[in-house]
CSV table of C-alpha atoms in Angstrom, one decimal:
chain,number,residue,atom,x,y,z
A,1,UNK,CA,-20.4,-16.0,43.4
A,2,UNK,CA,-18.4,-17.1,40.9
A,3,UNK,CA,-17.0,-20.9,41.1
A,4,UNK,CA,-14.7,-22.7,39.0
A,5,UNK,CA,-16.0,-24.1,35.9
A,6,UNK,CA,-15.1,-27.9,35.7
A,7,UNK,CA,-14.9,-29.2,32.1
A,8,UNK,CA,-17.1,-32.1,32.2
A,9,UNK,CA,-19.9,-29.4,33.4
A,10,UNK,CA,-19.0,-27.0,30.7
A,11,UNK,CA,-19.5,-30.6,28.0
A,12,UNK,CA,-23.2,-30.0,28.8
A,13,UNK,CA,-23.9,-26.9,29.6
A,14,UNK,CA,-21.7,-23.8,28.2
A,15,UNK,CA,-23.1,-21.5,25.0
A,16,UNK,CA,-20.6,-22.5,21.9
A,17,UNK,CA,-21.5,-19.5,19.8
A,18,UNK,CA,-19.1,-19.4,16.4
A,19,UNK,CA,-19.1,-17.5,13.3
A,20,UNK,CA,-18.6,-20.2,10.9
A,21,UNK,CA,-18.0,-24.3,10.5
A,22,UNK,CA,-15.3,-24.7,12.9
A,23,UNK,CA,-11.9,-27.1,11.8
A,24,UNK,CA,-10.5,-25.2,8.7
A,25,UNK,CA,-7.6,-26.9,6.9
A,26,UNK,CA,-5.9,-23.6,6.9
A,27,UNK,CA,-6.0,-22.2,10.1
A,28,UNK,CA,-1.9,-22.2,12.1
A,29,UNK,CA,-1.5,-24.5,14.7
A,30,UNK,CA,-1.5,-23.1,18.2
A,31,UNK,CA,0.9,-24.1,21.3
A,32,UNK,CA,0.1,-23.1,24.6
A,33,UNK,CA,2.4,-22.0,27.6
A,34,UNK,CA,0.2,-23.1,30.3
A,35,UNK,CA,2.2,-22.9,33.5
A,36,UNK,CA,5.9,-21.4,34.1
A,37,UNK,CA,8.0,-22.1,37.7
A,38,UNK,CA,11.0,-19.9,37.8
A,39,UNK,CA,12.4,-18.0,35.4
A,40,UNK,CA,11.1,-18.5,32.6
A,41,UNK,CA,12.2,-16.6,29.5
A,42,UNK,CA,10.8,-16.4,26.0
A,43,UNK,CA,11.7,-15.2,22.3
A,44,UNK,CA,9.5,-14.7,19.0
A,45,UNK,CA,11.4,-15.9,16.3
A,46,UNK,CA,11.4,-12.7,14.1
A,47,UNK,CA,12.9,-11.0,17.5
A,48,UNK,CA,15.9,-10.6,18.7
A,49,UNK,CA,15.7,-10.8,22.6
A,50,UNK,CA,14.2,-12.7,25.6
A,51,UNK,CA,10.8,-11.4,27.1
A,52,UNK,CA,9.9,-12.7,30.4
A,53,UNK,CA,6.8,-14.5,30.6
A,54,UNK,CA,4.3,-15.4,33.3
A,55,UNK,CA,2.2,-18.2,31.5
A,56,UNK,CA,-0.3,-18.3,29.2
A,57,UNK,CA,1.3,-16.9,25.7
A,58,UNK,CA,0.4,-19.2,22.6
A,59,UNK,CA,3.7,-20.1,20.8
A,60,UNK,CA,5.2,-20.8,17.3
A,61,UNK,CA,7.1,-23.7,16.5
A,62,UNK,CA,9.8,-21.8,15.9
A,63,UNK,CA,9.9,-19.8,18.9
A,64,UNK,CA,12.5,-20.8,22.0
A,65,UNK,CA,11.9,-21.0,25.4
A,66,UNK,CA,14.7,-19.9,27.5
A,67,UNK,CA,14.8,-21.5,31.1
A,68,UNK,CA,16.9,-20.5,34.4
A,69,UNK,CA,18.5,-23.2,37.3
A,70,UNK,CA,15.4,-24.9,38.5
A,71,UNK,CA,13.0,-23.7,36.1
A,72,UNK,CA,10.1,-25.5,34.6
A,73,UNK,CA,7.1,-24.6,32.4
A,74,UNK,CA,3.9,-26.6,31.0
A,75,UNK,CA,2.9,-26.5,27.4
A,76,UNK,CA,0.2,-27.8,25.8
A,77,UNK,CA,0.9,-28.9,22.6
A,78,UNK,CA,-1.5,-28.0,19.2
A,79,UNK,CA,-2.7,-32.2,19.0
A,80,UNK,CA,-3.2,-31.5,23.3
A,81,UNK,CA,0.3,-33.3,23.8
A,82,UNK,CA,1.7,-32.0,27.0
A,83,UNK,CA,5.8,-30.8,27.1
A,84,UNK,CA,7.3,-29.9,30.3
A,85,UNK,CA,11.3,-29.0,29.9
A,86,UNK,CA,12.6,-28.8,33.7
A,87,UNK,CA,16.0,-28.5,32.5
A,88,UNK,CA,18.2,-25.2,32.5
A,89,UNK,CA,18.9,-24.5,28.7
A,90,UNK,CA,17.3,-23.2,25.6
A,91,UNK,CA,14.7,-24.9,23.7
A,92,UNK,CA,13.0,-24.4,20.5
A,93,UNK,CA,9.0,-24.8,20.6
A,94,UNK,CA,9.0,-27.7,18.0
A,95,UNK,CA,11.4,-29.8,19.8
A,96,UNK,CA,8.5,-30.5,22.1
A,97,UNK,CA,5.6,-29.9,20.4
A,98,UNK,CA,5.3,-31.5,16.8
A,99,UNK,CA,4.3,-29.8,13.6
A,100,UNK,CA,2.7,-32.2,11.2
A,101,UNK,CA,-0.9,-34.1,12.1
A,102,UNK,CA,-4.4,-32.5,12.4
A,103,UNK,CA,-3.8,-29.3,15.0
A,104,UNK,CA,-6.9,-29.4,17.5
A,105,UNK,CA,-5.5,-26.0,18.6
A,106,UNK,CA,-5.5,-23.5,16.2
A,107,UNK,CA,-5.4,-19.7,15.9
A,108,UNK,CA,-8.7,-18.5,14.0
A,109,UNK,CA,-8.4,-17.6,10.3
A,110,UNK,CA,-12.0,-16.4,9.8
A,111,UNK,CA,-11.5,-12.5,9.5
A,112,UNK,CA,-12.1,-9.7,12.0
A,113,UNK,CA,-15.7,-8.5,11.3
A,114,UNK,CA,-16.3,-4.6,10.9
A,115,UNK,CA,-17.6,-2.5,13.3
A,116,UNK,CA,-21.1,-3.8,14.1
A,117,UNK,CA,-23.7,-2.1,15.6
A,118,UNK,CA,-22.5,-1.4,19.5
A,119,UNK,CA,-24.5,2.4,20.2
A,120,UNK,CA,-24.6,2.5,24.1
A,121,UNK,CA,-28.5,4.1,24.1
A,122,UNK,CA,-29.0,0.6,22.3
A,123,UNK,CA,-30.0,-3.1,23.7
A,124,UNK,CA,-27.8,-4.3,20.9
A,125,UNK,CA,-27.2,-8.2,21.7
A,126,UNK,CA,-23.9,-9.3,23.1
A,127,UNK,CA,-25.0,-12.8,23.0
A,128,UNK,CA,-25.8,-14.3,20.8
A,129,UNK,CA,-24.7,-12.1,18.1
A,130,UNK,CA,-25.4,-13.2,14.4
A,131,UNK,CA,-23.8,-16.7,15.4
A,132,UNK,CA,-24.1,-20.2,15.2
A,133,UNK,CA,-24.8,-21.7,18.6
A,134,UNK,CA,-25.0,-25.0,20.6
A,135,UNK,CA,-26.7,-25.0,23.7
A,136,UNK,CA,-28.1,-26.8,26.6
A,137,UNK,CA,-28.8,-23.3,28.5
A,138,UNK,CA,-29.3,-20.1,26.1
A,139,UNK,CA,-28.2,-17.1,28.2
A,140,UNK,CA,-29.2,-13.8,26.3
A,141,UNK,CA,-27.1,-10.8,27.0
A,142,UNK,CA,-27.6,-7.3,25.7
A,143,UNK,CA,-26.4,-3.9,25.9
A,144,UNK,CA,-27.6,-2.7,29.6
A,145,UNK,CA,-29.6,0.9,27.9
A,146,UNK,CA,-29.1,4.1,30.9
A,147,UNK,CA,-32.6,4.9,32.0
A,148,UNK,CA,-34.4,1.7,30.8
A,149,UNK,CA,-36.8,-0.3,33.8
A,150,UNK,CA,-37.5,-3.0,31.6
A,151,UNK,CA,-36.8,-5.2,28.6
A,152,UNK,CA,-38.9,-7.2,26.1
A,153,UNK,CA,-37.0,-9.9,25.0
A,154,UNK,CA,-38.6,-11.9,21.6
A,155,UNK,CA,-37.2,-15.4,19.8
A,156,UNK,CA,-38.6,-16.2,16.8
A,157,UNK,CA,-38.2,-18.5,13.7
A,158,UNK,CA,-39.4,-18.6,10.0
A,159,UNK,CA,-42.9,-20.5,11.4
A,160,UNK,CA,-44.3,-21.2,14.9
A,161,UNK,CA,-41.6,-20.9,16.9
A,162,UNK,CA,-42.3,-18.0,19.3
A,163,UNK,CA,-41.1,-16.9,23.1
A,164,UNK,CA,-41.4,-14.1,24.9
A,165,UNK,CA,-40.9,-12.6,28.4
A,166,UNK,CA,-40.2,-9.6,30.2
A,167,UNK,CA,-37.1,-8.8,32.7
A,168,UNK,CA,-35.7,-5.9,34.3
A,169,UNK,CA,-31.8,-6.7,34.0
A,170,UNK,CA,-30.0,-7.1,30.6
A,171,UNK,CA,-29.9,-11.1,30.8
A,172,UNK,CA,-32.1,-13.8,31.0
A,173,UNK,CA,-32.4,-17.6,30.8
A,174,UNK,CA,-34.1,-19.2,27.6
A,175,UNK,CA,-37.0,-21.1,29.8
A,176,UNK,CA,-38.9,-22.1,26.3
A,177,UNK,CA,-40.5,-25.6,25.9
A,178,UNK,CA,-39.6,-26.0,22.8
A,179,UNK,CA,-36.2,-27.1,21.9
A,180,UNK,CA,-33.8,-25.4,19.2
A,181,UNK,CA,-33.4,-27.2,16.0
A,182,UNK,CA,-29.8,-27.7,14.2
A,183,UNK,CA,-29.8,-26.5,11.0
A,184,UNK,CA,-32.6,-23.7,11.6
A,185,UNK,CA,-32.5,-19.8,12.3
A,186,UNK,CA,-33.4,-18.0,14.9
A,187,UNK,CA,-34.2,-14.4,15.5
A,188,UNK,CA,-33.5,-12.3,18.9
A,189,UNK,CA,-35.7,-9.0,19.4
A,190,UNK,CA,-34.5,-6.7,22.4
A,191,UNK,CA,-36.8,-4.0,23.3
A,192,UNK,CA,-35.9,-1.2,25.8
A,193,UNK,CA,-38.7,0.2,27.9
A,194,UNK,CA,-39.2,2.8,30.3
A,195,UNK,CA,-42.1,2.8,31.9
A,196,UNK,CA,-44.6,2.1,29.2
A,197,UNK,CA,-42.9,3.8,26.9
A,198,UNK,CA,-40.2,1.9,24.4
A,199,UNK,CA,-36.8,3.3,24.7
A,200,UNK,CA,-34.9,1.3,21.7
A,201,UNK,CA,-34.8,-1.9,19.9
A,202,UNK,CA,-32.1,-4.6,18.4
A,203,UNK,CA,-32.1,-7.8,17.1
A,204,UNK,CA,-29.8,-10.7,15.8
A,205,UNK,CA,-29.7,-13.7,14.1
A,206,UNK,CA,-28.6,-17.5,15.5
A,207,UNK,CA,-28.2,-21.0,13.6
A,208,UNK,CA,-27.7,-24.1,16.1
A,209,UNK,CA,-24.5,-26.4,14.8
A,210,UNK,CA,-24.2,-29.5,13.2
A,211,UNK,CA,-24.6,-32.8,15.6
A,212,UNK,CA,-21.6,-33.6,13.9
A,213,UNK,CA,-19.3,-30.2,14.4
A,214,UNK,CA,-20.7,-30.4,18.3
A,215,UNK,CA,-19.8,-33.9,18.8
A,216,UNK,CA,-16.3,-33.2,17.6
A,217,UNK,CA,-15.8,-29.6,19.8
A,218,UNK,CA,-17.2,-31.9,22.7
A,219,UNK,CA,-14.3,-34.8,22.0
A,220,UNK,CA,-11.6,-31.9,22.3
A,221,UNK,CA,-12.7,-30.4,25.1
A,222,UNK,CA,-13.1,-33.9,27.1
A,223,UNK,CA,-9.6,-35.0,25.6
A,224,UNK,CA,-8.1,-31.2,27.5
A,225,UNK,CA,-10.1,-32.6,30.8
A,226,UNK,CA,-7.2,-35.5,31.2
A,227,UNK,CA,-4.3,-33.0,30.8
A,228,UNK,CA,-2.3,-32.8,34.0
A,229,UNK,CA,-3.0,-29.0,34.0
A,230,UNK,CA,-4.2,-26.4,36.8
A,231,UNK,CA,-8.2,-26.0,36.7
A,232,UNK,CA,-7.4,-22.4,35.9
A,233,UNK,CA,-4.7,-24.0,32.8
A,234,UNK,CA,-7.4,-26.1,31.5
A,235,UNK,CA,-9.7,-23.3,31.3
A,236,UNK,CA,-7.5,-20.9,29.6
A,237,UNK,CA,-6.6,-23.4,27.1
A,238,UNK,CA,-10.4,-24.1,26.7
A,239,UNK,CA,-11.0,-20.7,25.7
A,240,UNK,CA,-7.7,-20.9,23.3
A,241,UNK,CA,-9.7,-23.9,21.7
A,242,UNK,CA,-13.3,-22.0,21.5
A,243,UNK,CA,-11.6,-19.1,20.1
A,244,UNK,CA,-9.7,-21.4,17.2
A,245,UNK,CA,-12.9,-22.6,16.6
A,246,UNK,CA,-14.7,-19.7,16.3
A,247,UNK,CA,-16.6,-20.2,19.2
A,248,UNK,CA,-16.0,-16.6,20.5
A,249,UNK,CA,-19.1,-16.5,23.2
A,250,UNK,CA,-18.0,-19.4,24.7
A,251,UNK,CA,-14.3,-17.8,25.2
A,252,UNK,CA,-15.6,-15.0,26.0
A,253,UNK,CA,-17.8,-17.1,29.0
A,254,UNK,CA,-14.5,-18.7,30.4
A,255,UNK,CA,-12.6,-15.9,30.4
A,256,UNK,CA,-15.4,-13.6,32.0
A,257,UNK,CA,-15.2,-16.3,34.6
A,258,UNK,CA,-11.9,-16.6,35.0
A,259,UNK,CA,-11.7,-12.7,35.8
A,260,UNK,CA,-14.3,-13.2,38.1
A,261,UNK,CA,-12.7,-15.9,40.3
A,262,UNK,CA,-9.5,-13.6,40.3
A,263,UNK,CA,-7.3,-14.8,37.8
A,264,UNK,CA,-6.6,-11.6,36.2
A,265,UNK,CA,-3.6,-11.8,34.1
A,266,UNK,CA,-2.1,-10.5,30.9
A,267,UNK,CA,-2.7,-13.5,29.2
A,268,UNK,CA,-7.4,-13.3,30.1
A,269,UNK,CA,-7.1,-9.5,29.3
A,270,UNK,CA,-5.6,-9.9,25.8
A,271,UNK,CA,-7.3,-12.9,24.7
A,272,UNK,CA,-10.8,-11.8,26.1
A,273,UNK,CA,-10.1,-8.4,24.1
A,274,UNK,CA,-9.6,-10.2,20.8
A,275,UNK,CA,-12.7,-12.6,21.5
A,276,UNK,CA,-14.6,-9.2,21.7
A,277,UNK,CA,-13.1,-7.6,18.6
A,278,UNK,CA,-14.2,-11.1,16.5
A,279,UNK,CA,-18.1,-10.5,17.6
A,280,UNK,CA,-17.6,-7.1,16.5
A,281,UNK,CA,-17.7,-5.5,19.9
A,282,UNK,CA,-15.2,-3.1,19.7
A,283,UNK,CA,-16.0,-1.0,22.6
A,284,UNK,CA,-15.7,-4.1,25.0
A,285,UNK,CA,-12.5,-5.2,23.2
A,286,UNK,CA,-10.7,-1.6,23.7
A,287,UNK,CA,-11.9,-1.9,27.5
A,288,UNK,CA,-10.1,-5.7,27.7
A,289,UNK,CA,-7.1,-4.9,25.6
A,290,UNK,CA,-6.4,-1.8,28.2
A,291,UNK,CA,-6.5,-4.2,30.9
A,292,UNK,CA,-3.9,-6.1,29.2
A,293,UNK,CA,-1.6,-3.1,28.4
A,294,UNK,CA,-1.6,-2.3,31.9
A,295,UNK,CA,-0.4,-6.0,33.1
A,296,UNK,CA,2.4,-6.2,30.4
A,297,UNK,CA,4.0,-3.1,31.6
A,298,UNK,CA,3.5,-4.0,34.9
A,299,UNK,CA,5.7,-7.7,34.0
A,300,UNK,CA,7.9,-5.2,31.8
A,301,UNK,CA,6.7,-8.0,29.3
A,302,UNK,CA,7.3,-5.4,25.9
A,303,UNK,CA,6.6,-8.5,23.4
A,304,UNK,CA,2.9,-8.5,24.7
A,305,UNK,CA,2.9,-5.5,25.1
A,306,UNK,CA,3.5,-4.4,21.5
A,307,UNK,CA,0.9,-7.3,20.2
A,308,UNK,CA,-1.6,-5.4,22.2
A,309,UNK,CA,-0.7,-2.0,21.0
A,310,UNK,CA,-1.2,-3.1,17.8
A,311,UNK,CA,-4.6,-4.4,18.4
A,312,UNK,CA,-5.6,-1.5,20.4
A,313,UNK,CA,-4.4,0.5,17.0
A,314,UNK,CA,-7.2,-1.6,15.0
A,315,UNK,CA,-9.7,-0.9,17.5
A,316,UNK,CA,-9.5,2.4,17.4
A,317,UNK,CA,-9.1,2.7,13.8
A,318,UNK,CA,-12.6,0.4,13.4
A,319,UNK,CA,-14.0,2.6,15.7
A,320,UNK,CA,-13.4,5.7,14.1
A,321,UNK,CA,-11.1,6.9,16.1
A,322,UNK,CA,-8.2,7.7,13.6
A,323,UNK,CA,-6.0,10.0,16.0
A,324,UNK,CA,-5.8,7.5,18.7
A,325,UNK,CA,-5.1,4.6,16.1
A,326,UNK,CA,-2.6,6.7,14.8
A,327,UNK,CA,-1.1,7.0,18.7
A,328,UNK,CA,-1.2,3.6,19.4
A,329,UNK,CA,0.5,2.0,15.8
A,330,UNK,CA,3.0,4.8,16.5
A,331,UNK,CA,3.5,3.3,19.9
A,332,UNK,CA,3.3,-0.5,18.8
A,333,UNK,CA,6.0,0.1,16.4
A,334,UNK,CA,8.6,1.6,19.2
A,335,UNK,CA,7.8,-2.0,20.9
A,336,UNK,CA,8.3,-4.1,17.8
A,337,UNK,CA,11.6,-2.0,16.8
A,338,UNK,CA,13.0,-2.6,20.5
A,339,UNK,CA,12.5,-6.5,20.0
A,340,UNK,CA,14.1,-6.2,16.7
A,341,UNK,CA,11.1,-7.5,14.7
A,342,UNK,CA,11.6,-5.4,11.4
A,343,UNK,CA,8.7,-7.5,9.8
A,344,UNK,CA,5.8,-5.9,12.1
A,345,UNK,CA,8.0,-2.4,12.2
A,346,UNK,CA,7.1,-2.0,8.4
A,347,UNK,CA,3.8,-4.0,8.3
A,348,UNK,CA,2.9,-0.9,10.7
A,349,UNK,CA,4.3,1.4,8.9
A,350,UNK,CA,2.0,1.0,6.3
A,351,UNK,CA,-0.5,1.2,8.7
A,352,UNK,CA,0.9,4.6,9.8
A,353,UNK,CA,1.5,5.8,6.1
A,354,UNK,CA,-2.5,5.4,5.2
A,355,UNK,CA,-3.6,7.4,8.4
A,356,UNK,CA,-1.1,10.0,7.9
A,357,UNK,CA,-2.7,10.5,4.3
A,358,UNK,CA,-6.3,10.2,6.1
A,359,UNK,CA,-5.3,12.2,8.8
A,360,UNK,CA,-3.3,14.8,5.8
A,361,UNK,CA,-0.3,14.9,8.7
């Protein structure tokens, strides 16, 4: 059974798994609303109403937080700063959370990855996945293959390094002797067996970090221990902070966990969906980003709701799936032109304007 994850235990032992150096000068500085009490009201700056929100929605500086009598709502500033307006009023993001200095929260700038190999009949790996890793505890993951009893799993290096064992569930626990060096890569072989005879096979790549990128991710992540925050707060924002780092398995390990303990809100869905789409795991990102849509029309919450339309659109379109992409831009624009946002209504319609021509509609 699933129990909650405190921070100093997830120092040692959580997977960090990222798909470059974390810490790029370029990347947009992230605010967090952790926790709301009340009603609590929010709107984008390119937008022209209030949404409700339910905590958990990264903000802009330049958005503004609307709150009702007796309101209150916790956000966790990009340097970790707390801000917690308990007044009734309007407030604009960056009147509590500052703009200049070195953001520790960030939104990742590294680019989504194309489609990469995710066949169902395959034991593709899920983690880790052509990453850079830290680790205490490797836990490999793979694509569970229908009709498979058994699975060779295989790490190797460039020389002597070598382990191998045999399970019969699509995980197990790196048991080696022989530690991981930083600086070195790794491969992963999955084999699919049944019976005797070999089903399917997948491999992947993995570097360990830097001592000096893991020592830095570690000082965040203790400095977001102190925050007078809600354990479940403090994990969200821990995956916000994995997932600016690039650190996607390890969101996607919080997250997972959250769900499992019963936290199941709009804000898990959506951010576990686009941790998925950055590993390149489309099909598991389309599942997630579902889960999402369903929530934010359940909150009648229509500016997450067209963010996740969109990204369902780019799923699909990755995917292959140019109909339903075409459905779902189509859909995301109707969101963003009922906010008033005329800056995503024609960045989609570009979007729409290629498929059309693909689709010769």
């Amino acid at each position: 059974m699933y129990k909650y994850w405190k921070l100093n235990v997830l120092l040692l032992s959580l997977v960090l798994v990222i798909i470059a150096i974390p810490g790029s000068s370029k990347q947009k500085a992230l605010n967090i609303l952790c926790e709301v009490r009340g009603t609590v009201r929010l709107r984008r700056s390119r937008q022209n109403i209030y949404q409700p929100v339910y905590g958990g929605e990264f903000l802009d500086f330049s958005d503004r937080l609307q709150l009702g009598r007796g309101a209150a709502a916790s956000v966790l500033c990009n340097n970790l700063a707390t801000w917690s307006p308990s007044t009734q009023g309007e407030f604009m993001v960056s009147s509590g959370c500052p703009s200049g200095g070195n953001a520790i929260l960030k939104r990742s700038n590294i680019p989504i990855p194309p489609r990469i190999w995710d066949d169902p009949a395959v034991p593709y790996p899920i983690s880790p996945r052509g990453n850079i890793i830290l680790d205490r505890e490797l836990t490999l993951r793979w694509n569970p293959v229908e009709g498979a009893t058994s699975y060779q799993v295989e790490i190797t290096d460039s020389g002597n390094f070598r382990w191998q064992t045999q399970v019969n569930q699509p995980q197990v626990v790196y048991s080696g002797n022989q530690p991981f060096q930083p600086g070195f890569r790794y491969w992963v072989k999955v084999i699919a067996y049944k019976g005797t005879s070999e089903l399917k096979k997948a491999s992947t790549g993995f570097t360990i970090l830097s001592a000096a990128d893991t020592q830095r991710v570690r000082d965040e992540v203790s400095q977001l221990d102190q925050k007078p925050l809600s354990d479940d707060s403090k994990l969200l924002a821990l995956a916000y902070l994995y997932q600016g780092n690039d650190l996607n398995i390890a969101a996607i390990n919080v997250l997972e966990g959250l769900m499992a303990s019963g936290n199941k809100t709009t804000a898990v869905y959506q951010l576990l969906g686009t941790a998925y789409q950055h590993t390149g795991l489309y099909r598991l990102a389309r599942e997630r980003f579902l889960m999402a849509l369903e929530k934010a029309k359940a909150e009648d919450n229509l500016g997450e709701q067209a963010m996740i339309e969109a990204s369902l659109g780019d799923v699909e379109y990755v995917l292959a799936e140019l109909p339903q992409a075409l459905q779902w831009f189509e859909a995301a624009q109707e969101s963003y032109r009922a906010l008033g946002d005329e800056g995503k209504v024609q960045e989609l319609q570009q979007k729409l304007d290629e498929l059309k021509e693909r689709l010769g509609v």
